XYZ file of C-alpha atoms in Angstrom:
685
model
C -24.206 3.291 9.250
C -23.351 -0.287 9.635
C -25.076 -1.668 6.897
C -24.433 -0.455 3.229
C -26.917 2.049 1.658
C -30.069 0.260 0.244
C -29.988 0.122 -3.605
C -32.656 0.207 -6.031
C -32.188 -1.241 -9.640
C -33.862 1.016 -12.244
C -34.359 1.167 -16.034
C -33.885 4.300 -17.992
C -35.140 4.226 -21.657
C -35.519 6.919 -24.198
C -35.048 8.464 -27.542
C -31.785 7.443 -29.069
C -31.265 11.207 -30.027
C -31.307 12.031 -26.085
C -28.509 9.409 -25.218
C -25.863 12.113 -24.931
C -27.866 14.433 -22.785
C -28.901 11.563 -20.515
C -25.342 10.620 -20.070
C -24.338 14.351 -19.117
C -27.144 14.406 -16.703
C -26.361 11.064 -15.133
C -22.666 12.220 -14.595
C -23.838 15.457 -13.026
C -26.088 13.524 -10.539
C -23.327 11.259 -9.705
C -25.996 8.527 -8.487
C -26.111 6.022 -11.159
C -24.079 2.880 -11.052
C -24.326 1.450 -14.621
C -24.575 -2.012 -15.219
C -23.027 -3.257 -18.621
C -25.867 -4.011 -21.004
C -25.703 -7.601 -22.185
C -25.284 -7.971 -26.018
C -27.467 -11.205 -25.821
C -30.872 -9.041 -25.304
C -32.989 -9.700 -28.232
C -33.500 -6.797 -30.317
C -30.776 -4.746 -28.851
C -27.144 -4.176 -29.592
C -24.487 -2.386 -27.854
C -24.429 1.388 -28.504
C -21.646 3.076 -30.461
C -19.344 5.708 -28.827
C -20.507 9.421 -29.463
C -18.945 11.275 -32.217
C -16.671 13.215 -30.276
C -14.855 10.137 -29.016
C -12.371 9.719 -32.081
C -11.015 13.206 -32.149
C -10.615 13.379 -28.277
C -8.911 9.927 -28.160
C -6.420 11.017 -30.843
C -5.673 14.217 -29.170
C -5.298 12.489 -25.656
C -2.749 9.921 -27.283
C -0.734 12.831 -28.701
C -1.114 14.875 -25.474
C 0.253 11.882 -23.318
C 3.040 11.430 -25.798
C 3.959 14.855 -25.343
C 3.415 14.713 -21.462
C 5.952 11.527 -21.544
C 8.411 13.435 -23.429
C 8.174 16.450 -21.085
C 8.740 14.428 -17.986
C 5.576 16.164 -16.369
C 5.254 15.058 -12.623
C 1.732 15.416 -11.457
C 3.045 16.247 -8.034
C 4.611 19.463 -9.550
C 1.334 20.742 -10.904
C -0.699 23.244 -8.780
C -3.905 24.899 -9.481
C -6.938 24.292 -11.786
C -7.669 25.532 -15.386
C -11.253 26.601 -16.765
C -12.483 23.891 -19.202
C -13.563 26.457 -21.467
C -10.107 28.025 -21.788
C -8.684 24.521 -22.336
C -10.988 23.952 -25.282
C -10.256 27.260 -26.746
C -6.617 26.793 -26.641
C -6.362 22.978 -27.078
C -5.689 22.621 -30.753
C -3.224 25.436 -30.911
C -1.371 24.333 -27.976
C -1.037 20.741 -29.133
C 0.048 21.700 -32.518
C 2.817 24.249 -30.839
C 4.089 21.560 -28.309
C 4.400 18.805 -30.911
C 6.533 21.020 -33.117
C 8.625 22.405 -30.330
C 8.911 19.189 -28.231
C 9.466 16.933 -31.213
C 12.247 18.897 -32.432
C 14.022 19.203 -28.930
C 13.423 15.513 -28.178
C 14.695 14.381 -31.408
C 17.690 16.385 -30.917
C 18.071 15.213 -27.412
C 17.895 11.597 -28.507
C 20.371 11.920 -31.244
C 22.895 13.686 -29.021
C 22.366 11.082 -26.316
C 22.862 8.246 -29.017
C 26.038 9.808 -30.188
C 27.188 10.278 -26.624
C 26.636 6.640 -25.870
C 28.635 5.469 -28.885
C 31.478 7.743 -28.256
C 31.885 6.671 -24.839
C 31.619 3.000 -25.667
C 34.325 3.736 -28.521
C 36.412 5.610 -25.954
C 36.342 2.742 -23.509
C 37.592 0.500 -26.164
C 40.355 2.806 -27.017
C 41.236 3.023 -23.446
C 42.971 -0.518 -23.588
C 45.231 0.308 -26.476
C 46.580 3.683 -25.020
C 49.608 1.545 -23.335
C 50.558 -0.069 -26.587
C 52.914 2.077 -28.861
C 50.940 1.376 -32.101
C 48.748 3.127 -34.372
C 45.229 1.930 -34.673
C 45.788 1.086 -38.461
C 48.237 -1.380 -37.678
C 45.912 -3.881 -36.095
C 44.179 -4.846 -39.478
C 44.799 -5.457 -43.263
C 46.899 -8.646 -42.751
C 46.597 -11.468 -45.005
C 48.773 -14.083 -43.307
C 48.584 -12.651 -39.678
C 45.704 -12.694 -37.167
C 45.541 -10.060 -34.502
C 44.366 -10.845 -31.125
C 43.710 -7.957 -28.771
C 42.084 -7.978 -25.358
C 42.239 -7.962 -21.591
C 44.410 -10.439 -19.558
C 45.274 -11.089 -15.908
C 49.078 -11.130 -16.126
C 51.848 -11.157 -18.657
C 51.373 -13.983 -21.243
C 54.243 -13.192 -23.554
C 56.372 -16.187 -22.506
C 53.492 -18.624 -22.859
C 52.263 -17.223 -26.285
C 55.730 -17.208 -27.667
C 56.327 -20.885 -26.585
C 52.799 -21.957 -27.921
C 53.166 -20.181 -31.175
C 56.767 -19.078 -32.200
C 55.690 -17.097 -35.204
C 54.087 -14.344 -32.938
C 54.667 -10.983 -31.634
C 53.422 -9.892 -28.242
C 52.559 -6.239 -26.970
C 51.780 -5.762 -23.429
C 50.316 -2.443 -22.324
C 52.191 -0.400 -19.610
C 49.499 -1.383 -17.100
C 49.944 -5.066 -17.864
C 46.329 -5.717 -18.367
C 45.874 -5.289 -22.002
C 47.715 -7.442 -24.765
C 48.036 -7.448 -28.589
C 49.219 -10.462 -30.272
C 50.298 -10.575 -33.856
C 50.557 -14.385 -34.877
C 50.617 -16.351 -38.024
C 47.162 -17.677 -38.964
C 48.242 -21.205 -38.817
C 49.472 -20.818 -35.073
C 46.363 -18.572 -34.148
C 44.561 -21.530 -32.200
C 47.787 -22.363 -30.143
C 48.135 -18.537 -29.234
C 44.472 -18.340 -28.102
C 44.847 -21.414 -25.938
C 47.823 -19.918 -24.292
C 46.041 -16.571 -23.812
C 42.885 -18.375 -22.187
C 45.407 -19.425 -19.344
C 45.503 -15.566 -18.436
C 41.892 -14.853 -18.569
C 41.963 -13.532 -22.060
C 38.784 -11.507 -22.888
C 38.811 -10.359 -26.534
C 38.410 -6.701 -27.299
C 38.462 -6.239 -30.991
C 40.414 -3.160 -32.402
C 38.142 -0.483 -33.931
C 38.656 0.304 -37.572
C 40.312 3.614 -37.038
C 43.399 5.254 -38.056
C 45.792 7.196 -35.929
C 47.215 6.936 -32.543
C 44.881 5.903 -29.567
C 45.822 9.107 -27.878
C 44.836 11.423 -30.834
C 41.669 9.162 -31.243
C 40.786 9.609 -27.304
C 41.753 13.195 -27.301
C 39.137 13.888 -30.332
C 36.382 11.812 -28.708
C 36.840 13.773 -25.454
C 36.501 17.044 -27.615
C 33.284 15.999 -29.192
C 31.947 14.377 -26.087
C 32.412 17.859 -24.252
C 30.668 19.752 -27.260
C 27.834 17.075 -27.229
C 27.214 17.228 -23.505
C 27.017 20.877 -23.744
C 24.291 20.630 -26.338
C 22.346 17.997 -24.667
C 22.392 20.070 -21.590
C 20.754 22.840 -23.681
C 18.295 20.323 -24.939
C 17.275 19.328 -21.434
C 17.013 22.792 -20.242
C 14.751 23.546 -23.242
C 12.456 20.583 -22.279
C 12.515 21.937 -18.575
C 11.403 25.269 -19.881
C 8.531 23.778 -21.832
C 7.698 21.603 -18.985
C 7.489 24.534 -16.587
C 5.518 26.635 -18.982
C 2.971 24.099 -20.154
C 2.702 21.369 -17.286
C -0.314 22.705 -15.872
C -2.130 22.999 -19.085
C -1.026 19.469 -20.171
C -2.222 17.914 -16.910
C -5.543 19.771 -17.294
C -6.056 19.089 -20.905
C -5.268 15.349 -20.144
C -7.846 15.257 -17.600
C -10.503 17.002 -19.405
C -9.801 14.751 -22.611
C -10.013 11.711 -20.432
C -13.516 12.920 -19.177
C -14.481 13.454 -22.836
C -13.608 10.161 -23.922
C -15.009 8.307 -20.887
C -18.367 10.132 -21.423
C -18.481 9.401 -25.125
C -17.498 5.681 -24.641
C -20.370 5.215 -22.205
C -22.787 4.178 -24.637
C -20.599 0.989 -25.222
C -22.457 -0.019 -21.816
C -25.944 0.831 -22.933
C -28.368 -1.309 -25.164
C -29.700 0.559 -28.286
C -31.989 -0.031 -31.160
C -32.346 2.158 -34.239
C -34.444 4.763 -32.440
C -34.115 4.172 -28.681
C -31.578 3.102 -25.978
C -32.008 1.255 -22.698
C -29.753 1.778 -19.752
C -29.608 -0.565 -16.513
C -28.434 0.935 -13.534
C -28.233 0.838 -9.527
C -29.267 3.952 -7.741
C -29.393 4.572 -3.769
C -33.034 4.133 -3.074
C -33.042 7.361 -1.324
C -31.980 9.080 -4.537
C -34.469 7.577 -7.023
C -36.951 10.381 -6.612
C -34.092 13.020 -7.214
C -33.029 11.288 -10.467
C -36.394 10.672 -11.634
C -37.349 14.174 -11.211
C -34.094 15.429 -12.839
C -34.619 13.236 -15.914
C -38.235 14.542 -16.232
C -37.443 18.180 -15.913
C -34.086 18.105 -17.760
C -34.873 15.935 -20.616
C -38.530 16.921 -21.439
C -40.056 13.533 -21.641
C -37.769 12.012 -23.883
C -36.500 9.784 -21.412
C -38.169 7.642 -18.835
C -36.948 6.115 -15.505
C -38.663 2.882 -14.134
C -37.653 1.618 -10.631
C -37.589 -2.103 -11.176
C -36.934 -3.373 -7.763
C -35.201 -2.460 -4.460
C -32.567 -5.076 -3.794
C -33.552 -6.944 -0.646
C -30.889 -7.897 2.110
C -32.183 -11.477 2.133
C -30.662 -14.003 -0.271
C -31.012 -17.670 -0.910
C -29.005 -20.120 1.279
C -27.394 -23.170 -0.199
C -29.131 -26.291 1.092
C -25.929 -28.595 0.869
C -22.317 -28.020 0.643
C -20.988 -26.952 -2.702
C -24.544 -26.160 -3.947
C -24.946 -22.891 -5.598
C -28.049 -20.861 -6.052
C -28.721 -18.250 -8.965
C -27.619 -14.944 -7.900
C -30.263 -12.792 -6.305
C -30.568 -9.031 -6.424
C -28.903 -9.031 -2.911
C -25.951 -10.517 -4.322
C -25.715 -8.216 -7.541
C -26.450 -4.883 -5.752
C -23.157 -2.955 -5.247
C -21.911 -1.700 -2.062
C -22.085 1.996 -0.935
C -21.101 2.706 2.641
C -21.389 6.108 4.474
C -18.968 6.496 7.064
C -17.842 9.570 9.233
C -14.447 11.232 8.475
C -12.605 9.245 11.302
C -14.168 6.098 10.166
C -13.463 6.629 6.680
C -9.595 6.869 7.412
C -9.831 3.023 8.290
C -11.678 2.063 5.058
C -8.565 1.053 3.193
C -7.334 -1.367 5.828
C -10.619 -3.292 5.432
C -10.781 -2.884 1.658
C -7.259 -4.357 1.386
C -8.990 -7.484 2.328
C -12.362 -7.280 0.367
C -15.297 -5.084 -0.055
C -18.356 -5.861 2.158
C -21.290 -7.424 0.495
C -24.451 -5.453 0.157
C -26.143 -7.367 2.902
C -23.552 -7.526 5.401
C -22.314 -5.103 8.128
C -19.279 -3.030 7.171
C -16.706 -3.814 9.658
C -14.738 -0.566 9.510
C -16.248 0.909 12.639
C -15.135 -2.160 14.680
C -11.643 -1.783 13.045
C -11.580 2.061 13.959
C -12.277 0.968 17.662
C -10.087 -2.104 18.198
C -7.043 -1.857 15.789
C -5.701 1.152 17.669
C -6.428 -0.428 21.098
C -4.419 -3.521 19.911
C -1.488 -1.406 18.563
C -1.466 0.664 21.593
C -1.478 -2.377 23.951
C 1.435 -3.967 22.209
C 3.509 -0.818 22.203
C 2.252 0.520 25.774
C 4.980 3.242 26.150
C 4.525 7.033 26.022
C 8.162 7.357 24.835
C 6.975 5.695 21.595
C 3.348 6.652 21.715
C 3.917 10.408 21.409
C 6.313 10.215 18.648
C 3.869 7.800 16.817
C 1.079 10.454 17.323
C 3.039 13.341 15.781
C 4.345 11.234 12.726
C 0.610 10.097 12.206
C -0.595 13.711 12.595
C 2.086 14.887 9.937
C 1.262 12.160 7.533
C -2.486 12.726 7.730
C -1.680 16.312 7.010
C 0.629 15.809 4.128
C 0.142 12.230 2.494
C -1.944 11.718 -0.341
C -1.820 8.004 -1.187
C -4.065 5.514 0.492
C -1.035 3.457 1.712
C 0.555 6.262 3.573
C -2.560 7.700 4.999
C -3.441 4.234 6.274
C -0.046 3.852 7.845
C -0.358 7.665 9.317
C -4.016 6.633 10.683
C -2.597 3.668 12.432
C 0.236 5.488 13.864
C -1.732 8.555 14.957
C -4.719 6.699 16.508
C -2.313 3.680 17.699
C 0.024 6.222 19.175
C -2.860 7.833 21.309
C -3.617 4.327 23.011
C 0.034 3.643 23.273
C 0.404 6.899 25.333
C -2.706 5.895 27.436
C -1.423 2.380 28.078
C 2.080 3.742 28.682
C 0.869 6.025 31.205
C -1.802 4.273 33.142
C -1.564 0.466 32.678
C 2.325 0.045 32.403
C 3.519 3.468 33.823
C 6.726 3.572 31.627
C 8.634 5.704 28.873
C 11.354 4.138 26.774
C 10.890 0.793 28.640
C 11.795 2.514 32.162
C 9.213 2.781 34.730
C 8.101 6.130 36.223
C 8.026 5.182 39.948
C 10.748 3.404 41.897
C 10.966 -0.597 41.181
C 12.379 -3.129 43.295
C 14.069 -4.892 40.597
C 14.589 -2.392 37.682
C 15.854 1.028 36.989
C 13.149 3.671 36.980
C 12.816 7.525 36.154
C 12.616 8.342 39.846
C 16.048 6.772 40.645
C 17.534 8.232 37.243
C 16.406 11.692 37.970
C 16.530 11.740 41.608
C 13.049 12.805 41.896
C 10.301 10.560 43.513
C 7.645 10.354 40.816
C 4.211 9.487 42.045
C 2.627 5.986 41.581
C -0.672 7.556 40.989
C -2.577 10.794 40.370
C -5.836 11.998 41.775
C -8.297 13.130 38.907
C -11.861 13.996 40.097
C -11.540 12.430 43.671
C -10.336 9.236 42.269
C -6.850 7.822 42.723
C -5.711 6.742 39.253
C -2.415 4.377 39.301
C 0.361 5.484 37.029
C 1.475 1.776 35.915
C -0.408 -1.506 37.120
C 1.687 -3.878 35.503
C 5.264 -4.588 34.548
C 5.549 -6.234 31.135
C 8.421 -8.301 32.407
C 7.493 -9.046 35.933
C 3.733 -9.435 35.688
C 3.619 -11.914 32.831
C 0.818 -14.199 33.927
C -1.745 -11.494 34.732
C -1.071 -9.816 31.268
C -1.303 -13.159 29.311
C -4.680 -13.530 31.214
C -5.783 -10.169 30.319
C -5.145 -10.919 26.558
C -7.163 -14.178 26.777
C -9.974 -12.185 27.961
C -9.537 -9.518 25.305
C -9.665 -12.445 22.632
C -12.703 -13.855 24.108
C -14.367 -10.642 24.059
C -13.320 -9.794 20.490
C -14.334 -13.254 19.076
C -17.655 -12.905 21.061
C -18.253 -9.535 19.272
C -17.449 -11.259 16.078
C -20.051 -14.032 16.344
C -22.558 -11.445 17.546
C -22.014 -9.458 14.139
C -22.249 -12.871 12.671
C -25.662 -13.680 14.141
C -27.123 -10.353 12.479
C -25.410 -10.879 9.375
C -26.803 -14.425 9.052
C -30.138 -13.217 10.176
C -30.616 -10.593 7.662
C -29.055 -12.533 4.879
C -30.717 -15.980 5.474
C -33.263 -15.728 8.281
C -33.261 -16.461 11.998
C -32.968 -20.215 11.711
C -29.641 -20.154 9.939
C -28.384 -17.406 12.258
C -28.980 -19.629 15.335
C -27.632 -22.585 13.814
C -24.550 -21.275 12.219
C -23.483 -18.398 14.466
C -25.557 -18.211 17.877
C -24.343 -21.946 18.363
C -20.797 -20.477 18.457
C -21.870 -17.570 20.881
C -22.794 -20.091 23.264
C -19.679 -22.240 22.898
C -17.660 -19.121 23.449
C -19.808 -18.199 26.740
C -19.235 -21.581 28.058
C -15.587 -21.588 27.223
C -15.175 -18.234 29.186
C -16.761 -19.848 32.118
C -14.541 -22.629 31.925
C -11.403 -20.434 31.756
C -12.389 -19.043 35.109
C -12.331 -22.630 36.633
C -9.006 -23.328 34.815
C -7.595 -20.130 36.433
C -8.772 -21.223 39.864
C -7.617 -24.770 39.652
C -4.093 -24.220 37.830
C -3.145 -20.558 38.656
C -4.786 -19.716 42.011
C -4.597 -23.373 43.443
C -8.256 -23.517 44.519
C -10.314 -26.790 44.572
C -12.931 -26.995 41.996
C -15.899 -29.152 42.594
C -18.046 -30.690 39.697
C -20.964 -29.194 41.334
C -19.418 -25.675 40.892
C -22.006 -23.310 39.297
C -19.630 -22.316 36.348
C -19.488 -25.949 35.379
C -23.205 -26.514 35.583
C -23.678 -23.568 33.351
C -20.772 -23.904 31.127
C -21.210 -27.628 30.170
C -25.207 -27.429 28.829
C -24.078 -24.305 26.893
C -21.152 -25.930 25.275
C -23.004 -29.123 24.516
C -25.944 -27.131 23.149
C -23.713 -24.901 20.952
C -22.056 -27.881 19.555
C -25.374 -29.694 18.768
C -26.845 -26.635 17.023
C -23.363 -26.048 15.007
C -23.320 -29.637 13.870
C -27.025 -29.256 12.772
C -26.252 -26.095 10.892
C -22.708 -26.814 9.603
C -22.301 -30.502 9.658
C -19.077 -32.265 10.731
C -17.049 -29.034 9.728
C -18.435 -27.605 13.199
C -16.704 -30.314 15.150
C -13.398 -29.728 13.395
C -13.636 -25.845 13.944
C -13.785 -26.382 17.655
C -9.772 -26.618 18.142
C -9.718 -23.802 15.585
C -11.684 -21.556 17.922
C -9.414 -22.443 20.885
C -6.375 -21.374 18.621
C -8.161 -18.229 17.793
C -8.455 -16.918 21.433
C -4.998 -18.332 22.398
C -3.662 -16.054 19.357
C -4.451 -12.977 21.357
C -1.923 -13.694 23.729
C 0.518 -12.016 20.859
C -0.861 -8.666 22.437
C 1.317 -9.498 25.455
C 4.133 -11.275 23.758
C 4.894 -8.193 21.342
C 4.781 -5.935 24.316
C 7.075 -8.237 26.282
C 9.647 -8.466 23.469
C 9.607 -4.497 23.026
C 10.159 -4.366 26.749
C 12.995 -6.878 26.650
C 14.757 -5.162 23.938
C 14.374 -1.738 25.792
C 15.722 -3.241 28.964
C 18.826 -4.629 27.052
C 19.579 -1.265 25.443
C 18.965 0.703 28.762
C 21.311 -1.642 30.724
C 24.051 -1.507 28.049
C 23.893 2.191 27.903
C 23.455 3.073 31.447
C 26.090 0.400 32.610
C 28.617 2.241 30.199
C 27.494 5.598 32.005
C 27.801 4.307 35.503
C 31.002 2.350 34.666
C 32.794 5.543 34.128
C 34.119 7.900 36.894
C 33.651 11.560 35.612
C 35.417 12.676 38.740
C 38.641 10.941 38.270
C 41.579 13.385 37.483
C 42.590 13.237 33.998
C 39.793 11.382 32.698
C 37.766 14.501 31.337
C 39.271 13.962 27.987
C 37.099 10.854 27.783
C 33.851 12.157 29.385
C 32.583 13.564 26.130
C 33.349 10.279 24.270
C 31.647 8.208 26.920
C 28.636 10.560 26.856
C 28.276 10.237 23.035
C 28.456 6.603 23.127
C 25.980 6.405 25.903
C 23.581 8.631 23.773
C 24.266 6.651 20.490
C 23.486 3.342 22.116
C 20.376 4.787 23.536
C 19.255 6.494 20.445
C 20.103 3.603 18.008
C 18.385 1.058 20.204
C 15.345 2.781 20.647
C 15.096 3.745 17.170
C 15.333 0.233 16.340
C 12.458 -0.719 18.790
C 10.631 2.137 17.315
C 10.544 0.803 13.904
C 10.138 -2.842 14.833
C 7.073 -1.679 17.100
C 5.469 0.048 13.829
C 5.947 -3.215 11.958
C 5.204 -5.747 14.471
C 2.300 -4.097 16.249
C 0.672 -2.933 13.051
C 0.893 -6.197 11.321
C -0.180 -8.184 14.333
C -3.116 -5.866 14.781
C -4.279 -6.259 11.302
C -3.764 -10.029 11.440
C -6.056 -10.557 14.557
C -8.840 -8.842 12.589
C -8.409 -10.399 9.296
C -7.921 -13.923 10.660
C -9.248 -14.324 14.223
C -12.121 -11.723 13.938
C -13.439 -11.405 10.454
C -13.603 -15.220 9.998
C -16.563 -15.130 12.556
C -18.742 -12.869 10.409
C -17.171 -11.467 7.451
C -17.612 -13.028 3.910
C -16.791 -9.846 1.653
C -16.511 -10.127 -2.152
C -18.935 -7.118 -2.695
C -18.703 -4.683 -5.525
C -17.941 -1.164 -4.885
C -20.695 1.433 -5.956
C -19.069 3.353 -8.728
C -21.484 5.851 -10.164
C -21.132 7.919 -13.422
C -19.090 10.687 -11.837
C -16.506 13.318 -12.908
C -13.647 13.538 -10.507
C -11.472 16.740 -11.389
C -8.182 17.487 -9.914
C -6.713 20.047 -12.661
C -9.952 21.403 -14.296
C -12.876 23.555 -13.159
C -15.972 24.216 -14.987
C -17.871 27.548 -14.686
C -20.884 25.972 -12.951
C -18.937 24.416 -10.237
C -16.130 21.821 -9.551
C -16.767 18.119 -9.412
C -14.686 16.434 -6.746
């Protein structure tokens, strides 16, 4: 369905005592998009959370703290637990986990802290190992100042010259120094040390030799690390034993809290409640019947109004109208399985409004075609399909599934174009070529230029990306005109249903006329500038194009004002922008040609039949293979990035601007989504 599903605004009122049962019922029906109740409504106040909210929130906080301490990874959890079993074991399991995990984590944290202290202490002591002094020798003086630290060179001579009343000890490695100097000359000694990059490292307040202290630290570190490993192992055991329960309990408590806090979005009085919501028009009878049968007349549903598609149109630029039902209604789209895979690409830009066409269907068709045209090579198309298929089977995040979708369907079209339009694999044509290498010449087998299917001779490669630049550019201009034309057609429909036929004609149909006129002029330009034909002013195409463009401009000016005139160069730029479909393909072909030439020139430049050269044959073959693989892997990655991004750009900028406004609100009904839990009466997906 191109337009989002029609919505009806409903008011649900009833006895305050039936609020909890009403919430439970609406969550089961999964059809009501709740509207936050305004606290300014006279006689009403926002509801209070249900009683179970407090206890469930406290348990959830404890559980998530334990979950963090255990390091539970959602990806590791498999299977589902029954809600009844979770509720039965919840209190006891949380209490047990709290005792066990708190004890282990406290022990782990203390051990880790002590290990860090010892490692820092050991790092400091390491500098003193090369100086034959015990640690107590560095402190306890009244008339001396002790300077210890790292240096870049031997400062002994400079220090003694600057501070005669000093003694310098340099470590065996020459990068650590200890200077004992009279306090009166300490500043001079420091200035001398600064010339050697002195970085002070204060001596720890310890007794004994540095060697003994380091040895004791190493001994204690060994014991502490063993204890830490034991604590970590215990945490891993607890995680393995309780991860499934913890994730399931987290999900269950989150659902309880969400339901219990729903009254905060509802208006209440002392004895009643009022709930405002959007329900798909087709579901209103079902919801009304469920409320009547399930709540025994304590709750009543009234359909207030079905949101129309039409909305008010601002008469002047910058003028705003009060929001209509059409602008407030949420957007719910129903797309098939394949189309739904492209929804995330469109949602990255914006959600469609309730009263405009969802462009996902058009994206499903044209994005893979554009991607495939820019790649146009069977050698990349088939791996793209395989990677995309694997991604769709195994990836769960929206981002990776979107990339996989683009690769799979784009790979199909890359293969089709690679076989029939360009006839190439890894930048090398199948059939014999007058200027370039081909698979026929490389393999020594004459590959066909065409194949017969159903009595038709279908060519295997019509164009060469590097030798047929003009026709490919010409083709992409026409693709741009057609794509922009489709955008304006959708724009006419959107404007007609939103603001009426008059605005549709003035603001979008006018541009359709301009595009048609421009297409006719393009034919004339090709005849005159490319084919060298003489074009007369009486040419029928000029006679048709000129009035279409003039009428289109006048209508656009009447509908949009002077902005329409300013948009004319932009329209031309939009169409020319589609030449990137050719440019990306040609750049890829150029890179492939470069890598292929390098690889095969190395191969052909080596004579495998020369006696005594066999020792180099394997090296040459490995080098050729490495050049070929690395080169084409580079092109493979660049093709994904460039073809993917430019396909999206042509839609977001050139295409969507002709009809798409976006800014809609997603339909989010009261609904329970279960991943780790299951109820006896079924599973909520």
